Every structure is written in C-alpha cells, then in structure tokens.
Amino acid sequence: MEVTIIPAKKFSSRLPNKNMLLINAQPMLYWTVIYALKGASKEAVFVSSDCQETCKFANYLGIRS
C-alpha cells in the first residue's frame, strides 16, 4: 500500500499559516487533501503538522493527523 503524507507546518518564513489561508473559499490544505485523495484511499493519506488548527481541519476532512 502506498502512503501519502502531507507536511503542513504552521510557521513559514514567507507566508505564515499558509495551509489555512483561503483559496477559492477553502483553506489551501483542503485542496491538497482532495488532490491526494484522488490517488489514494482515506486510510493512506496523513497530515503532519505542528498546528492544532490544521490537525483539527484534517480530522474534519476525515484524514488522520
């Protein structure tokens, strides 16, 4: 089984908390997860983050963090 890990750290030197910034009315992480799910099952996609908000959003989408 292939596993997809999405790294989503909170602090970026150029764009802080970029994973939760809205793009087309959804956080950027949403689009990354949707794209990852096109190639894998929910059980094979994980989000790795140091931000509680990002982890909660990933869990809301049904992805383990």
XYZ file of N, CA and C in Angstrom:
195
model
N 0.836 -1.170 0.000
C 0.000 0.000 0.000
C 0.889 1.244 0.000
N 0.552 2.193 -0.840
C 1.257 3.466 -0.862
C 0.643 4.402 0.171
N 1.481 5.220 0.778
C 1.034 6.165 1.791
C 1.384 7.570 1.329
N 0.455 8.504 1.515
C 0.689 9.908 1.188
C 0.740 10.695 2.485
N 1.841 11.408 2.708
C 1.990 12.251 3.893
C 2.062 13.702 3.431
N 1.178 14.527 3.965
C 1.136 15.943 3.607
C 1.773 16.736 4.750
N 2.957 17.297 4.539
C 3.573 18.133 5.582
C 2.908 19.503 5.572
N 2.442 19.951 6.733
C 1.715 21.218 6.807
C 2.139 22.002 8.046
N 3.365 22.486 8.058
C 3.825 23.219 9.229
C 3.176 24.598 9.287
N 3.026 25.100 10.483
C 2.339 26.375 10.672
C 3.222 27.556 10.298
N 4.461 27.525 10.709
C 5.316 28.696 10.537
C 6.139 28.589 9.258
N 5.862 29.493 8.341
C 6.609 29.601 7.097
C 7.296 30.959 7.106
N 8.506 31.026 6.600
C 9.235 32.296 6.624
C 8.602 33.337 5.699
N 7.955 32.900 4.646
C 7.376 33.853 3.700
C 5.878 34.056 3.857
N 5.151 33.027 4.279
C 3.698 33.126 4.375
C 3.205 32.316 5.576
N 3.174 32.944 6.764
C 2.772 32.225 7.973
C 1.363 31.627 7.867
N 1.225 30.416 8.393
C -0.047 29.684 8.438
C -0.696 29.558 7.055
N 0.129 29.360 6.038
C -0.351 29.327 4.659
C -1.341 28.201 4.391
N -1.260 27.116 5.126
C -2.151 25.985 4.882
C -3.609 26.284 5.182
N -3.872 27.274 6.018
C -5.238 27.624 6.367
C -5.714 28.898 5.670
N -4.898 29.480 4.806
C -5.334 30.644 4.036
C -6.327 30.201 2.967
N -7.341 31.022 2.759
C -8.399 30.647 1.825
C -7.988 30.830 0.369
N -8.287 29.818 -0.412
C -8.132 29.849 -1.854
C -9.453 29.343 -2.416
N -10.137 30.203 -3.142
C -11.437 29.832 -3.702
C -12.391 29.346 -2.611
N -12.442 30.089 -1.516
C -13.354 29.869 -0.380
C -13.038 28.635 0.463
N -11.893 27.983 0.259
C -11.480 26.833 1.066
C -10.025 27.008 1.482
N -9.650 26.508 2.668
C -8.236 26.561 3.058
C -7.366 25.794 2.061
N -6.148 26.233 1.877
C -5.239 25.594 0.934
C -5.080 24.101 1.237
N -5.085 23.745 2.514
C -4.958 22.337 2.893
C -6.088 21.497 2.303
N -7.274 22.052 2.196
C -8.415 21.337 1.615
C -8.079 20.857 0.203
N -7.541 21.739 -0.601
C -7.239 21.401 -1.997
C -6.123 20.358 -2.072
N -5.167 20.444 -1.168
C -4.083 19.465 -1.134
C -4.623 18.083 -0.774
N -5.499 18.030 0.209
C -6.087 16.753 0.637
C -6.954 16.164 -0.479
N -7.775 16.979 -1.112
C -8.634 16.498 -2.196
C -7.794 15.903 -3.320
N -6.712 16.581 -3.680
C -5.829 16.073 -4.730
C -5.179 14.752 -4.311
N -4.754 14.670 -3.042
C -4.127 13.436 -2.544
C -5.120 12.276 -2.542
N -6.372 12.555 -2.223
C -7.384 11.501 -2.171
C -7.736 10.964 -3.552
N -7.452 11.721 -4.601
C -7.717 11.224 -5.958
C -6.809 10.047 -6.298
N -5.652 9.982 -5.639
C -4.715 8.912 -5.941
C -4.572 7.878 -4.845
N -5.270 8.064 -3.733
C -5.119 7.127 -2.612
C -6.421 7.055 -1.816
N -6.528 6.047 -0.977
C -7.705 5.932 -0.117
C -7.517 6.795 1.130
N -8.612 7.057 1.835
C -8.534 7.880 3.047
C -7.589 7.285 4.080
N -7.510 5.976 4.134
C -6.664 5.317 5.118
C -5.184 5.490 4.810
N -4.848 5.935 3.599
C -3.445 6.043 3.192
C -2.962 7.488 3.114
N -3.809 8.448 3.528
C -3.423 9.863 3.488
C -3.323 10.378 4.916
N -2.191 11.028 5.226
C -1.951 11.579 6.557
C -1.486 13.021 6.431
N -1.820 13.830 7.432
C -1.321 15.205 7.513
C -0.415 15.284 8.728
N 0.778 15.828 8.512
C 1.736 16.031 9.594
C 1.855 17.534 9.835
N 1.529 17.977 11.062
C 1.552 19.408 11.344
C 1.871 19.690 12.808
N 2.410 20.894 13.042
C 2.660 21.363 14.400
C 1.567 22.335 14.847
N 0.495 22.438 14.086
C -0.588 23.386 14.348
C -1.878 22.628 14.678
N -2.460 22.922 15.815
C -3.697 22.260 16.233
C -4.846 22.547 15.267
N -4.932 23.779 14.780
C -6.000 24.155 13.851
C -5.925 23.323 12.563
N -4.718 23.152 12.060
C -4.515 22.355 10.846
C -4.884 20.897 11.096
N -4.478 20.355 12.224
C -4.811 18.962 12.562
C -6.317 18.774 12.709
N -6.981 19.716 13.362
C -8.439 19.625 13.523
C -9.135 19.666 12.169
N -8.649 20.530 11.277
C -9.250 20.618 9.948
C -9.032 19.322 9.173
N -7.856 18.750 9.270
C -7.573 17.474 8.603
C -8.513 16.390 9.144
N -8.697 16.357 10.453
C -9.613 15.380 11.054
C -11.047 15.608 10.576
N -11.440 16.868 10.434
C -12.766 17.218 9.933
C -12.957 16.651 8.517
N -11.904 16.668 7.723
C -11.952 16.123 6.361
C -11.874 14.602 6.338
N -11.665 13.984 7.499
C -11.596 12.533 7.580
C -10.189 11.991 7.412
N -9.189 12.868 7.535
C -7.795 12.474 7.371
C -7.149 12.448 8.748
N -6.354 11.423 9.005
C -5.649 11.342 10.286
C -4.450 12.288 10.288
N -4.185 12.859 11.454
C -3.028 13.770 11.580
C -2.158 13.329 12.730
